Amino acid sequence: MKNKADGTGGATFDRSKRTLPGELNVFFALVLIVTTFEALGWLLIGDSFLFNTRENVDTFFNEARLKIIILQVSIVGIIALGVTQVIITGGIDLSSGSIVGVTAMVTMSFAQVSIVNGNPNPKAIFLEQGWLDLPIIVPLVIGLACGIATGMINGLLVAYTRIPPFIATLGMMVAARGAAKWWSKGRPISFPTDEYAAIGKGLMPVLIFIALAILFALILKFTRYGKHCYAIGSNVEAARMSGINVERHLVLVYTIAGTLAAVAAIVLSSKNLTAQAGMGVMYELDAIAMAVIGGVSLSGGRGSIFGTVIGALIFGVIISGFTFLKLDAYYQEMAKGAIIVGAVVLDQWRQRRQTLGG
Amino acid sequence: MTRQVLNTEGLTKHYGGVHALEEADFEIHAGEHVAIVGDNGAGKSTFVRQITAVEQRTRGKIWFDGNEVNFAGPLEAREAGIETVFQNLALADDLDVPDNLFLGREKFLLNLGPFSILDYGGMRKATLDALMKTGVKIPSIRNTIRRMSGGQRQCVAIARTATFHSKLTIMDEPTAALGVQETSQVENIIRTLKKAGEPLILISHNMRQVFDLVDRIVVFRRGRIVANLNKEDTDQQEVVAYITGAKSGNGQANLT
């Protein structure tokens, strides 16, 4: 028995005994990685990673680089917000990349213009039906409905058939990719309306990512929904005995994850001004990696949106850092793989150290 | 005779061909502490799972607090006032003490369906009150369950029953996995409940503990109630004889 398990302390609420949040470690990791790139930058190519070194620009930081770091991870980051919630409940979602694919295809075909440079839109899907130049609300609603439907199917499978989430979402991953290819028989869909193109323009993906991150961070921390996510991931039997409707909750979690994948699809197709059946391939793994690097435990019950956002930034820093050091993309992927494994090893180690014996 | 809190008649549970519980007639009165003893597989935990509606009984009737009840699930049983400390504790390891106490019935600042805003302050205060009431000592209620010893976990599980002014507390082997000191802490909590007049059903293998704490002892054997003994009228040897089957009898004959 631990020496202070009995008799001392009393029923207190002692701030000094609160444990440091796990996200702090992740944040230090981010700082460490940035510092490493900064040092390597000066050593190898004689330039700064983080700070501005150009004479004609009057800023302290290298703002262009910072923008790229966050812009290139914000779309996958939106997916990672949903994946984080799924993993906290002890599940996994392998289908988000494919949901991006099918949603982008379907949404884009309702967002097309009729006239391109004075000619009829050569890529129009619904030319005969005349469904062109539709108001922005139409593709948005249809896109979100795609995400809700696919996510809900995932959730119903996981909750009521009791098959492992890995298998349920693997099935959706394959099926949704098939649907994305079937939708236009493999042809890309292009030329959206100006309103639709505005959704992903410039730094819009970053703003959408940050807004959604704040929204879901608050939801996970301060609402019953969030508390039950952690409870289910922590001990599903305890959650059930406490009267939580575990099945209904899981359906909601996977539906939200699907919806966020759909949001990512809308932003991505808008940014690229086109949709292809192959969009979003491997995004599910990048999103899972961001969450895991950010301290979300694959065994469920632990992690946070804030952690995942930092995980996403680490991802962005590594990609930008390797480009900055002019290293091949091969090294970048190898490093990414190593960091994912390292993050899980660290999580296991922390978990073992924190658990006290009975 | 004092008011009945819980009463079962012909309570029966079959798992397929396995008859885990047969025709159990059981009662507990206001302020009374009753022990349920029996060998492994005698039907003790099965009995608890039926009255707390964790499982649905095959047949039989249950009266609770004066009314015949048919709980659809454990939450209904809890809302009616039956609080259970389960053998496997039923705590979420990654949540702290208030979160666990209020799991499944959180306090809200604003009701928005699934996205209702939690009232952390209110839950923390109620937690401290519950810990005071039961005399439970925990270094910090902000610690997650994962960071606690077995005894502290057990205390949290017991404190949960005290938070909701339960009408009946059920403890399924609350000290089975605990050390000596931790066991005595849990036993003190049980004595506190007795003083407060809270009825309790205690499932235990520990004869010393049973004779220390309760008023009446009900013995299960092979899914049936074989004895119902007042503590004053019996001794450990007789109870053990009923448990092992060396002595058999009809529990109803000895009713108080």
Coordinates of C-alpha atoms in Angstrom, one line a residue:
Chain A
M1 CA 0.0 0.0 0.0
K2 CA 1.2 3.5 -0.7
N3 CA 2.2 5.3 2.4
K4 CA -0.4 8.1 2.2
A5 CA -3.4 6.0 1.0
D6 CA -5.1 6.1 4.3
G7 CA -5.9 8.7 6.9
T8 CA -4.1 11.7 5.5
G9 CA -5.3 14.6 3.4
G10 CA -9.0 14.3 4.1
A11 CA -11.6 15.2 1.6
T12 CA -9.8 18.2 0.2
F13 CA -9.7 20.0 -3.1
D14 CA -6.1 20.7 -3.3
R15 CA -4.9 22.6 -6.4
S16 CA -1.3 21.7 -5.7
K17 CA -2.0 18.0 -6.1
R18 CA -3.6 18.4 -9.5
T19 CA -1.5 16.7 -12.2
L20 CA -0.1 18.5 -15.1
P21 CA -2.2 18.1 -18.2
G22 CA -0.8 15.6 -20.7
E23 CA -1.0 18.2 -23.4
L24 CA 1.9 20.0 -21.8
N25 CA 4.2 17.2 -22.9
V26 CA 3.0 17.4 -26.4
F27 CA 3.5 21.1 -26.4
F28 CA 7.1 20.7 -25.2
A29 CA 7.6 18.1 -28.0
L30 CA 6.4 20.8 -30.5
V31 CA 8.8 23.3 -29.1
L32 CA 11.6 20.8 -29.2
I33 CA 10.9 19.9 -32.8
V34 CA 10.8 23.6 -33.9
T35 CA 14.0 24.3 -32.0
T36 CA 15.7 21.3 -33.7
F37 CA 14.7 22.6 -37.1
E38 CA 15.9 26.1 -36.2
A39 CA 19.3 24.7 -35.1
L40 CA 19.6 22.4 -38.1
G41 CA 18.7 25.3 -40.3
W42 CA 21.6 27.4 -39.1
L43 CA 24.0 24.4 -39.2
L44 CA 23.1 23.0 -42.6
I45 CA 21.8 25.8 -44.8
G46 CA 22.6 28.9 -42.7
D47 CA 19.0 30.1 -42.6
S48 CA 16.3 30.5 -39.9
F49 CA 13.3 28.2 -39.8
L50 CA 11.1 30.3 -37.6
F51 CA 12.3 33.9 -37.9
N52 CA 12.3 36.3 -40.8
T53 CA 15.7 36.7 -42.5
R54 CA 14.7 38.5 -45.7
E55 CA 15.7 42.1 -45.8
N56 CA 12.8 43.3 -47.8
V57 CA 10.2 42.0 -45.4
D58 CA 9.5 43.7 -42.1
T59 CA 8.3 41.0 -39.8
F60 CA 9.8 39.3 -36.8
F61 CA 8.7 35.7 -37.7
N62 CA 8.7 34.1 -41.1
E63 CA 5.0 34.6 -41.5
A64 CA 4.8 32.9 -44.9
R65 CA 6.2 29.7 -43.4
L66 CA 3.9 29.8 -40.4
K67 CA 0.9 30.2 -42.7
I68 CA 2.0 27.2 -44.8
I69 CA 2.5 25.1 -41.7
I70 CA -1.0 25.6 -40.4
L71 CA -2.7 25.8 -43.8
Q72 CA -1.4 22.4 -45.0
V73 CA -2.7 20.6 -41.9
S74 CA -5.9 22.4 -41.4
I75 CA -8.0 20.3 -43.7
V76 CA -6.8 17.0 -42.3
G77 CA -7.0 18.7 -38.9
I78 CA -10.7 19.1 -39.3
I79 CA -11.0 15.3 -39.8
A80 CA -8.7 14.8 -36.8
L81 CA -11.2 16.6 -34.6
G82 CA -13.8 14.0 -35.3
V83 CA -11.3 11.1 -35.2
T84 CA -10.2 12.4 -31.7
Q85 CA -13.7 12.0 -30.4
V86 CA -14.0 8.5 -31.8
I87 CA -10.6 7.4 -30.4
I88 CA -11.5 8.8 -26.9
T89 CA -14.6 6.5 -26.9
G90 CA -12.1 3.6 -27.5
G91 CA -12.9 3.3 -31.2
I92 CA -11.2 4.1 -34.5
D93 CA -12.4 5.6 -37.7
L94 CA -10.6 4.4 -40.9
S95 CA -13.3 5.7 -43.2
S96 CA -12.8 9.4 -43.0
G97 CA -10.5 9.7 -46.0
S98 CA -13.0 7.8 -48.2
I99 CA -15.9 9.9 -46.8
V100 CA -13.9 12.9 -47.9
G101 CA -13.7 11.4 -51.4
V102 CA -17.4 10.6 -51.8
T103 CA -18.6 13.8 -50.2
A104 CA -16.3 15.9 -52.4
M105 CA -17.6 14.2 -55.5
V106 CA -21.3 14.5 -54.6
T107 CA -21.1 18.0 -53.2
M108 CA -19.1 19.4 -56.2
S109 CA -21.6 18.1 -58.7
F110 CA -24.3 20.2 -57.0
A111 CA -22.0 23.3 -56.9
Q112 CA -21.1 23.6 -60.6
V113 CA -21.6 26.6 -62.8
S114 CA -23.3 26.4 -66.2
I115 CA -21.0 28.6 -68.2
V116 CA -17.2 28.4 -68.2
N117 CA -15.4 31.0 -70.3
G118 CA -18.5 31.5 -72.4
N119 CA -18.9 27.8 -73.1
P120 CA -21.2 25.3 -71.4
N121 CA -19.5 23.6 -68.4
P122 CA -17.7 20.6 -70.0
K123 CA -17.6 18.8 -66.6
A124 CA -21.2 19.3 -65.7
I125 CA -22.7 16.2 -64.1
F126 CA -26.3 17.3 -64.0
L127 CA -26.4 19.0 -67.3
E128 CA -29.6 17.3 -68.5
Q129 CA -31.4 18.0 -65.2
G130 CA -30.3 21.6 -65.4
W131 CA -29.0 21.5 -61.8
L132 CA -26.3 24.2 -62.3
D133 CA -25.7 27.6 -60.7
L134 CA -27.6 26.3 -57.6
P135 CA -27.5 28.5 -54.5
I136 CA -24.6 27.7 -52.1
I137 CA -27.0 26.2 -49.5
V138 CA -27.8 23.2 -51.8
P139 CA -24.3 21.7 -52.1
L140 CA -23.6 22.5 -48.4
V141 CA -26.7 20.7 -47.2
I142 CA -26.1 17.8 -49.5
G143 CA -22.5 17.5 -48.5
L144 CA -23.2 17.6 -44.8
A145 CA -26.0 15.0 -45.3
C146 CA -23.4 12.7 -47.0
G147 CA -21.2 12.9 -43.9
I148 CA -24.1 12.5 -41.5
A149 CA -25.3 9.4 -43.4
T150 CA -22.0 7.7 -43.8
G151 CA -21.0 8.5 -40.2
M152 CA -24.3 7.3 -38.9
I153 CA -23.9 3.9 -40.7
N154 CA -20.5 3.6 -39.1
G155 CA -22.0 4.4 -35.7
L156 CA -25.0 2.0 -36.1
L157 CA -22.6 -0.8 -37.1
V158 CA -20.3 -0.2 -34.2
A159 CA -23.0 0.3 -31.6
Y160 CA -25.6 -2.3 -32.5
T161 CA -23.8 -5.2 -34.4
R162 CA -20.9 -5.0 -31.9
I163 CA -18.4 -5.6 -34.6
P164 CA -15.0 -4.0 -33.8
P165 CA -14.9 -0.3 -35.0
F166 CA -11.8 -1.2 -37.0
I167 CA -13.8 -3.6 -39.2
A168 CA -16.9 -1.5 -39.4
T169 CA -15.0 1.6 -40.6
L170 CA -12.7 -0.5 -42.8
G171 CA -15.8 -1.6 -44.7
M172 CA -17.0 2.0 -45.0
M173 CA -13.5 3.0 -46.2
V174 CA -13.7 0.6 -49.1
A175 CA -17.4 1.1 -49.9
A176 CA -17.3 4.9 -49.7
R177 CA -14.2 5.0 -52.0
G178 CA -16.1 2.7 -54.4
A179 CA -19.1 5.1 -54.3
A180 CA -16.8 8.1 -55.0
K181 CA -15.5 6.4 -58.2
W182 CA -19.0 5.2 -59.2
W183 CA -20.5 8.7 -58.8
S184 CA -19.0 10.1 -62.0
K185 CA -17.6 6.9 -63.4
G186 CA -14.1 8.1 -62.4
R187 CA -14.2 11.5 -64.1
P188 CA -13.2 14.6 -62.1
I189 CA -15.8 17.2 -61.4
S190 CA -14.8 20.8 -61.7
F191 CA -15.8 24.5 -62.1
P192 CA -17.7 25.4 -59.0
T193 CA -19.7 28.6 -58.4
D194 CA -17.9 31.6 -57.0
E195 CA -19.7 31.3 -53.6
Y196 CA -18.6 27.7 -53.3
A197 CA -15.0 28.5 -54.3
A198 CA -14.9 31.1 -51.6
I199 CA -15.3 28.5 -48.8
G200 CA -11.7 27.2 -49.2
K201 CA -10.0 30.4 -50.4
G202 CA -6.8 31.7 -48.9
L203 CA -6.7 31.2 -45.1
M204 CA -10.4 30.1 -44.9
P205 CA -9.4 26.5 -44.2
V206 CA -7.4 27.7 -41.2
L207 CA -10.2 29.8 -39.8
I208 CA -12.7 26.9 -40.2
F209 CA -10.3 24.5 -38.5
I210 CA -9.7 26.9 -35.6
A211 CA -13.4 27.7 -35.1
L212 CA -14.3 24.0 -35.2
A213 CA -11.4 23.1 -32.8
I214 CA -12.6 25.7 -30.3
L215 CA -16.2 24.5 -30.6
F216 CA -15.4 20.9 -30.0
A217 CA -12.8 21.6 -27.3
L218 CA -15.5 23.3 -25.4
I219 CA -18.0 20.6 -26.1
L220 CA -15.7 17.8 -24.9
K221 CA -14.7 19.7 -21.8
F222 CA -18.0 21.2 -20.7
T223 CA -20.9 19.1 -21.9
R224 CA -22.5 15.8 -21.0
Y225 CA -21.6 14.6 -24.5
G226 CA -17.9 15.1 -23.9
K227 CA -18.0 13.6 -20.4
H228 CA -19.7 10.5 -21.7
C229 CA -17.1 10.1 -24.5
Y230 CA -14.4 9.8 -21.9
A231 CA -16.5 7.6 -19.6
I232 CA -17.2 5.1 -22.5
G233 CA -13.6 5.0 -23.5
S234 CA -12.5 4.6 -20.0
N235 CA -14.8 1.8 -18.9
V236 CA -17.7 0.9 -21.1
E237 CA -19.2 -1.4 -18.6
A238 CA -19.1 1.3 -15.9
A239 CA -20.7 3.7 -18.3
R240 CA -23.5 1.2 -19.1
M241 CA -24.1 0.5 -15.4
S242 CA -24.2 4.2 -14.7
G243 CA -27.1 4.4 -17.1
I244 CA -25.4 6.0 -20.0
N245 CA -27.1 5.0 -23.3
V246 CA -23.8 3.8 -24.8
E247 CA -25.2 2.7 -28.1
R248 CA -27.0 6.0 -28.8
H249 CA -23.9 7.9 -27.8
L250 CA -21.6 6.0 -30.1
V251 CA -24.0 6.6 -33.0
L252 CA -23.7 10.3 -32.2
V253 CA -19.9 10.3 -32.0
Y254 CA -19.4 8.5 -35.3
T255 CA -22.0 10.7 -37.0
I256 CA -20.1 13.8 -35.8
A257 CA -16.9 12.3 -37.1
G258 CA -18.5 11.7 -40.5
T259 CA -19.9 15.2 -40.6
L260 CA -16.5 16.7 -39.8
A261 CA -15.0 14.6 -42.7
A262 CA -17.7 16.1 -44.9
V263 CA -16.8 19.6 -43.8
A264 CA -13.1 18.8 -44.7
A265 CA -14.3 17.5 -48.1
I266 CA -16.3 20.7 -48.8
V267 CA -13.3 22.9 -47.8
L268 CA -10.8 20.7 -49.8
S269 CA -12.9 20.6 -53.0
S270 CA -13.5 24.3 -52.8
K271 CA -9.9 25.1 -52.3
N272 CA -8.8 22.8 -55.2
L273 CA -11.8 24.0 -57.3
T274 CA -12.3 20.3 -58.3
A275 CA -13.2 17.0 -56.9
Q276 CA -11.7 13.6 -57.8
A277 CA -12.6 10.1 -56.7
G278 CA -9.1 9.7 -55.2
M279 CA -9.4 12.7 -52.9
G280 CA -8.6 12.1 -49.3
V281 CA -6.7 8.9 -49.7
M282 CA -4.7 8.2 -46.6
Y283 CA -6.2 11.2 -44.8
E284 CA -7.7 8.9 -42.2
L285 CA -4.2 7.7 -41.2
D286 CA -2.8 11.2 -41.1
A287 CA -5.8 12.3 -38.9
I288 CA -5.3 9.3 -36.6
A289 CA -1.6 10.1 -36.4
M290 CA -2.3 13.8 -35.5
A291 CA -4.5 12.6 -32.7
V292 CA -2.1 10.0 -31.4
I293 CA 0.9 12.4 -31.6
G294 CA -1.3 14.9 -29.7
G295 CA -1.7 12.5 -26.8
V296 CA -5.0 10.8 -27.5
S297 CA -4.7 7.3 -26.2
L298 CA -5.7 4.5 -28.6
S299 CA -7.0 2.5 -25.6
G300 CA -9.6 5.2 -25.1
G301 CA -10.5 7.6 -22.3
R302 CA -7.7 10.0 -22.6
G303 CA -6.8 12.9 -24.9
S304 CA -8.1 16.3 -25.9
I305 CA -8.9 18.5 -28.9
F306 CA -6.1 20.9 -27.8
G307 CA -3.7 17.9 -27.9
T308 CA -4.8 17.0 -31.4
V309 CA -4.4 20.6 -32.6
I310 CA -0.8 20.5 -31.3
G311 CA -0.4 17.1 -32.9
A312 CA -1.5 18.6 -36.2
L313 CA 1.0 21.5 -35.8
I314 CA 3.8 19.0 -35.2
F315 CA 2.7 17.3 -38.4
G316 CA 2.9 20.6 -40.2
V317 CA 6.2 21.6 -38.7
I318 CA 7.8 18.3 -39.8
I319 CA 6.5 18.6 -43.4
S320 CA 7.7 22.2 -43.6
G321 CA 10.9 21.5 -41.8
F322 CA 12.0 18.8 -44.2
T323 CA 11.1 21.0 -47.2
F324 CA 13.0 23.9 -45.5
L325 CA 16.1 21.7 -45.0
K326 CA 15.8 20.7 -48.7
L327 CA 15.6 17.0 -47.7
D328 CA 13.8 14.5 -49.8
A329 CA 10.1 13.7 -49.1
Y330 CA 11.2 10.1 -48.4
Y331 CA 12.9 11.1 -45.2
Q332 CA 9.9 13.1 -44.2
E333 CA 7.6 10.1 -44.4
M334 CA 10.1 8.0 -42.5
A335 CA 10.3 10.6 -39.7
K336 CA 6.5 10.8 -39.6
G337 CA 6.3 7.1 -39.1
A338 CA 8.9 7.1 -36.4
I339 CA 7.2 9.9 -34.5
I340 CA 3.8 8.1 -34.6
V341 CA 5.4 5.0 -33.1
G342 CA 7.3 7.1 -30.6
A343 CA 4.1 8.9 -29.5
V344 CA 2.3 5.6 -28.8
V345 CA 5.3 4.2 -26.9
L346 CA 5.4 7.4 -24.8
D347 CA 1.6 7.0 -24.1
Q348 CA 2.0 3.4 -23.0
W349 CA 4.8 4.3 -20.7
R350 CA 2.9 7.2 -19.1
Q351 CA -0.1 5.0 -18.6
R352 CA 1.9 2.3 -16.8
R353 CA 3.6 4.9 -14.6
Q354 CA 0.3 6.5 -13.6
T355 CA -1.6 3.4 -12.6
L356 CA -1.2 2.5 -9.0
G357 CA -1.5 -1.1 -7.7
G358 CA -4.5 -2.1 -5.7
Chain B
M1 CA -42.2 -4.9 12.5
T2 CA -40.6 -1.9 10.8
R3 CA -41.4 -0.9 7.2
Q4 CA -40.2 -3.1 4.4
V5 CA -37.7 -1.5 2.0
L6 CA -37.3 -4.3 -0.5
N7 CA -39.1 -7.5 -0.8
T8 CA -38.9 -10.3 -3.5
E9 CA -41.1 -13.2 -4.1
G10 CA -40.2 -16.2 -6.2
L11 CA -37.4 -14.4 -7.9
T12 CA -35.9 -16.7 -10.5
K13 CA -33.2 -16.4 -13.2
H14 CA -32.2 -19.0 -15.7
Y15 CA -29.3 -18.5 -18.2
G16 CA -30.4 -21.0 -20.8
G17 CA -30.3 -24.3 -19.0
V18 CA -28.4 -23.0 -16.0
H19 CA -30.7 -22.2 -13.1
A20 CA -28.6 -19.5 -11.4
L21 CA -31.4 -18.3 -9.0
E22 CA -34.5 -20.3 -8.0
E23 CA -37.6 -18.9 -6.2
A24 CA -35.8 -16.4 -3.9
D25 CA -38.0 -14.8 -1.3
F26 CA -36.1 -12.0 0.4
E27 CA -36.9 -9.0 2.5
I28 CA -35.1 -6.1 4.1
H29 CA -36.5 -3.5 6.5
A30 CA -35.8 0.1 7.1
G31 CA -32.5 0.7 8.9
E32 CA -31.6 -3.0 8.6
H33 CA -28.2 -4.4 7.5
V34 CA -28.5 -7.8 5.9
A35 CA -25.6 -10.0 4.7
I36 CA -25.9 -12.4 1.8
V37 CA -23.4 -15.2 2.0
G38 CA -22.8 -18.3 0.0
D39 CA -20.2 -20.2 -2.0
N40 CA -19.0 -19.0 -5.4
G41 CA -21.8 -19.6 -7.9
A42 CA -24.4 -19.8 -5.2
G43 CA -26.5 -17.1 -6.8
K44 CA -25.6 -14.1 -4.7
S45 CA -24.4 -11.8 -7.5
T46 CA -27.2 -13.1 -9.8
F47 CA -29.7 -12.1 -7.1
V48 CA -28.2 -8.6 -7.0
R49 CA -28.2 -8.2 -10.7
Q50 CA -31.9 -9.0 -10.8
I51 CA -33.0 -6.5 -8.2
T52 CA -30.8 -3.8 -9.7
A53 CA -32.1 -4.6 -13.2
V54 CA -28.6 -5.1 -14.7
E55 CA -30.3 -8.3 -16.0
Q56 CA -33.9 -9.0 -16.5
R57 CA -35.3 -11.8 -14.3
T58 CA -36.9 -14.9 -15.7
R59 CA -39.8 -14.6 -13.3
G60 CA -40.7 -13.4 -9.8
K61 CA -42.0 -10.2 -8.2
I62 CA -40.1 -7.3 -6.6
W63 CA -41.5 -4.7 -4.3
F64 CA -39.4 -1.7 -3.5
D65 CA -40.3 1.1 -1.1
G66 CA -43.9 0.0 -1.0
N67 CA -44.6 -0.5 -4.7
E68 CA -44.2 -3.4 -7.0
V69 CA -41.4 -2.5 -9.5
N70 CA -40.3 -3.6 -12.9
F71 CA -37.1 -1.7 -13.6
A72 CA -36.1 -1.6 -17.3
G73 CA -32.5 -1.0 -16.5
P74 CA -29.9 -0.1 -13.8
L75 CA -30.6 3.6 -14.2
E76 CA -34.2 3.2 -13.3
A77 CA -33.3 1.2 -10.3
R78 CA -30.8 3.9 -9.2
E79 CA -33.4 6.6 -9.8
A80 CA -35.8 4.7 -7.6
G81 CA -33.1 4.7 -4.9
I82 CA -31.2 1.4 -5.1
E83 CA -27.5 2.2 -5.1
T84 CA -25.1 -0.6 -5.9
V85 CA -21.3 -0.9 -5.3
F86 CA -20.5 -3.6 -7.9
Q87 CA -17.8 -6.2 -7.5
N88 CA -15.9 -4.8 -10.5
L89 CA -16.4 -1.2 -9.1
A90 CA -17.9 0.3 -12.2
L91 CA -15.7 3.3 -12.2
A92 CA -14.3 5.2 -15.2
D93 CA -10.5 5.1 -14.6
D94 CA -9.7 8.3 -16.5
L95 CA -12.3 10.5 -14.8
D96 CA -11.9 12.2 -11.4
V97 CA -14.0 11.7 -8.3
P98 CA -16.9 14.1 -9.0
D99 CA -17.2 12.9 -12.6
N100 CA -17.5 9.3 -11.4
L101 CA -20.0 10.1 -8.6
F102 CA -22.2 11.9 -11.1
L103 CA -21.7 9.6 -14.1
G104 CA -24.9 9.1 -16.0
R105 CA -26.8 11.8 -13.9
E106 CA -24.7 14.9 -14.1
K107 CA -25.8 18.3 -12.8
F108 CA -26.3 20.8 -15.5
L109 CA -26.1 24.6 -15.7
L110 CA -28.0 24.6 -19.0
N111 CA -30.0 21.7 -20.4
L112 CA -29.3 21.3 -24.1
G113 CA -30.0 17.6 -24.6
P114 CA -26.8 15.7 -25.2
F115 CA -24.9 18.9 -25.2
S116 CA -26.1 20.1 -21.8
I117 CA -23.5 22.2 -20.0
L118 CA -22.1 20.5 -16.9
D119 CA -22.2 22.2 -13.5
Y120 CA -18.7 21.4 -12.3
G121 CA -18.9 23.6 -9.2
G122 CA -22.1 22.0 -8.0
M123 CA -20.9 18.5 -8.6
R124 CA -17.6 19.2 -6.7
K125 CA -19.5 20.6 -3.7
A126 CA -21.9 17.7 -3.6
T127 CA -18.9 15.3 -3.8
L128 CA -17.2 16.9 -0.8
D129 CA -20.5 16.7 1.1
A130 CA -20.8 13.0 0.2
L131 CA -17.3 12.3 1.3
M132 CA -17.9 14.0 4.6
K133 CA -21.1 12.1 5.1
T134 CA -19.4 8.7 4.6
G135 CA -16.2 9.6 6.3
V136 CA -14.2 8.8 3.2
K137 CA -10.7 10.2 3.0
I138 CA -9.2 10.9 -0.4
P139 CA -6.1 13.1 -0.9
S140 CA -7.6 15.0 -3.8
I141 CA -10.9 14.6 -5.5
R142 CA -9.4 16.0 -8.7
N143 CA -7.2 12.9 -9.1
T144 CA -8.3 10.4 -11.7
I145 CA -9.3 7.0 -10.5
R146 CA -6.3 5.5 -12.3
R147 CA -4.1 7.2 -9.8
M148 CA -5.8 5.8 -6.7
S149 CA -5.2 2.7 -4.6
G150 CA -7.7 -0.1 -4.4
G151 CA -9.1 1.1 -1.1
Q152 CA -9.5 4.7 -2.4
R153 CA -11.3 3.4 -5.5
Q154 CA -13.6 1.3 -3.3
C155 CA -14.3 4.4 -1.1
V156 CA -15.2 6.4 -4.2
A157 CA -17.6 3.7 -5.3
I158 CA -19.2 3.7 -1.8
A159 CA -19.3 7.5 -1.6
R160 CA -21.3 7.4 -4.9
T161 CA -24.1 5.6 -3.0
A162 CA -24.1 8.4 -0.4
T163 CA -24.4 11.2 -2.9
F164 CA -27.9 10.4 -3.9
H165 CA -29.7 9.8 -0.7
S166 CA -30.3 6.2 -1.6
K167 CA -33.1 4.2 0.0
L168 CA -31.1 1.0 -0.2
T169 CA -27.4 0.4 -0.6
I170 CA -26.1 -2.9 -2.0
M171 CA -22.4 -3.8 -1.7
D172 CA -21.0 -6.7 -3.6
E173 CA -17.9 -7.9 -1.9
P174 CA -16.6 -4.4 -1.1
T175 CA -13.4 -5.6 0.6
A176 CA -12.5 -8.6 -1.5
A177 CA -9.4 -7.0 -3.0
L178 CA -8.4 -4.7 -0.2
G179 CA -5.6 -4.8 2.4
V180 CA -6.2 -4.8 6.2
Q181 CA -6.2 -1.1 6.7
E182 CA -8.3 -0.4 3.7
T183 CA -10.8 -3.0 4.7
S184 CA -11.2 -1.4 8.1
Q185 CA -11.9 2.0 6.4
V186 CA -14.6 0.5 4.3
E187 CA -16.1 -1.3 7.4
N188 CA -16.1 2.1 9.2
I189 CA -18.1 3.6 6.3
I190 CA -20.6 0.7 6.6
R191 CA -20.9 1.4 10.4
T192 CA -21.5 5.1 9.6
L193 CA -24.4 4.1 7.2
K194 CA -25.8 1.9 10.0
K195 CA -25.8 4.8 12.5
A196 CA -27.5 7.0 9.9
G197 CA -30.2 4.4 9.6
E198 CA -29.5 3.5 5.9
P199 CA -30.5 0.0 5.0
L200 CA -27.8 -2.1 3.4
I201 CA -27.3 -5.5 1.7
L202 CA -23.8 -6.7 2.1
I203 CA -22.4 -9.6 0.0
S204 CA -19.3 -11.0 1.6
H205 CA -17.2 -14.1 2.0
N206 CA -15.7 -12.8 5.2
M207 CA -17.5 -14.3 8.2
R208 CA -15.8 -12.1 10.8
Q209 CA -16.9 -9.1 8.8
V210 CA -20.5 -10.3 8.4
F211 CA -20.8 -11.0 12.1
D212 CA -19.3 -7.6 12.9
L213 CA -21.5 -5.5 10.7
V214 CA -24.9 -6.9 10.0
D215 CA -28.2 -7.7 11.8
R216 CA -29.3 -10.7 9.7
I217 CA -27.6 -13.3 7.5
V218 CA -29.2 -14.9 4.4
V219 CA -27.5 -17.9 3.0
F220 CA -27.6 -18.9 -0.7
R221 CA -26.7 -22.3 -1.9
R222 CA -27.1 -23.6 -5.5
G223 CA -29.3 -20.7 -6.5
R224 CA -31.7 -21.1 -3.5
I225 CA -32.0 -19.3 -0.2
V226 CA -31.4 -22.0 2.4
A227 CA -31.2 -20.0 5.6
N228 CA -32.3 -16.7 7.0
L229 CA -30.8 -16.2 10.4
N230 CA -30.7 -13.4 13.0
K231 CA -27.1 -12.7 14.0
E232 CA -27.9 -13.2 17.7
D233 CA -29.5 -16.7 17.1
T234 CA -26.6 -18.2 15.2
D235 CA -22.8 -18.5 15.0
Q236 CA -20.2 -18.8 12.3
Q237 CA -20.2 -22.6 12.4
E238 CA -23.9 -22.8 11.7
V239 CA -23.6 -20.3 8.8
V240 CA -20.7 -22.2 7.3
A241 CA -22.6 -25.4 7.6
Y242 CA -25.5 -23.9 5.6
I243 CA -23.0 -22.6 3.0
T244 CA -21.4 -25.9 2.5
G245 CA -24.6 -27.9 2.6
A246 CA -23.7 -29.8 5.8
K247 CA -26.9 -28.4 7.2
S248 CA -30.0 -27.6 5.2
G249 CA -33.3 -26.0 5.9
N250 CA -36.0 -23.8 4.7
G251 CA -35.1 -20.2 5.1
Q252 CA -38.7 -19.0 5.6
A253 CA -39.0 -20.9 8.8
N254 CA -36.7 -18.6 10.7
L255 CA -38.2 -15.3 9.6
T256 CA -38.2 -12.6 12.2

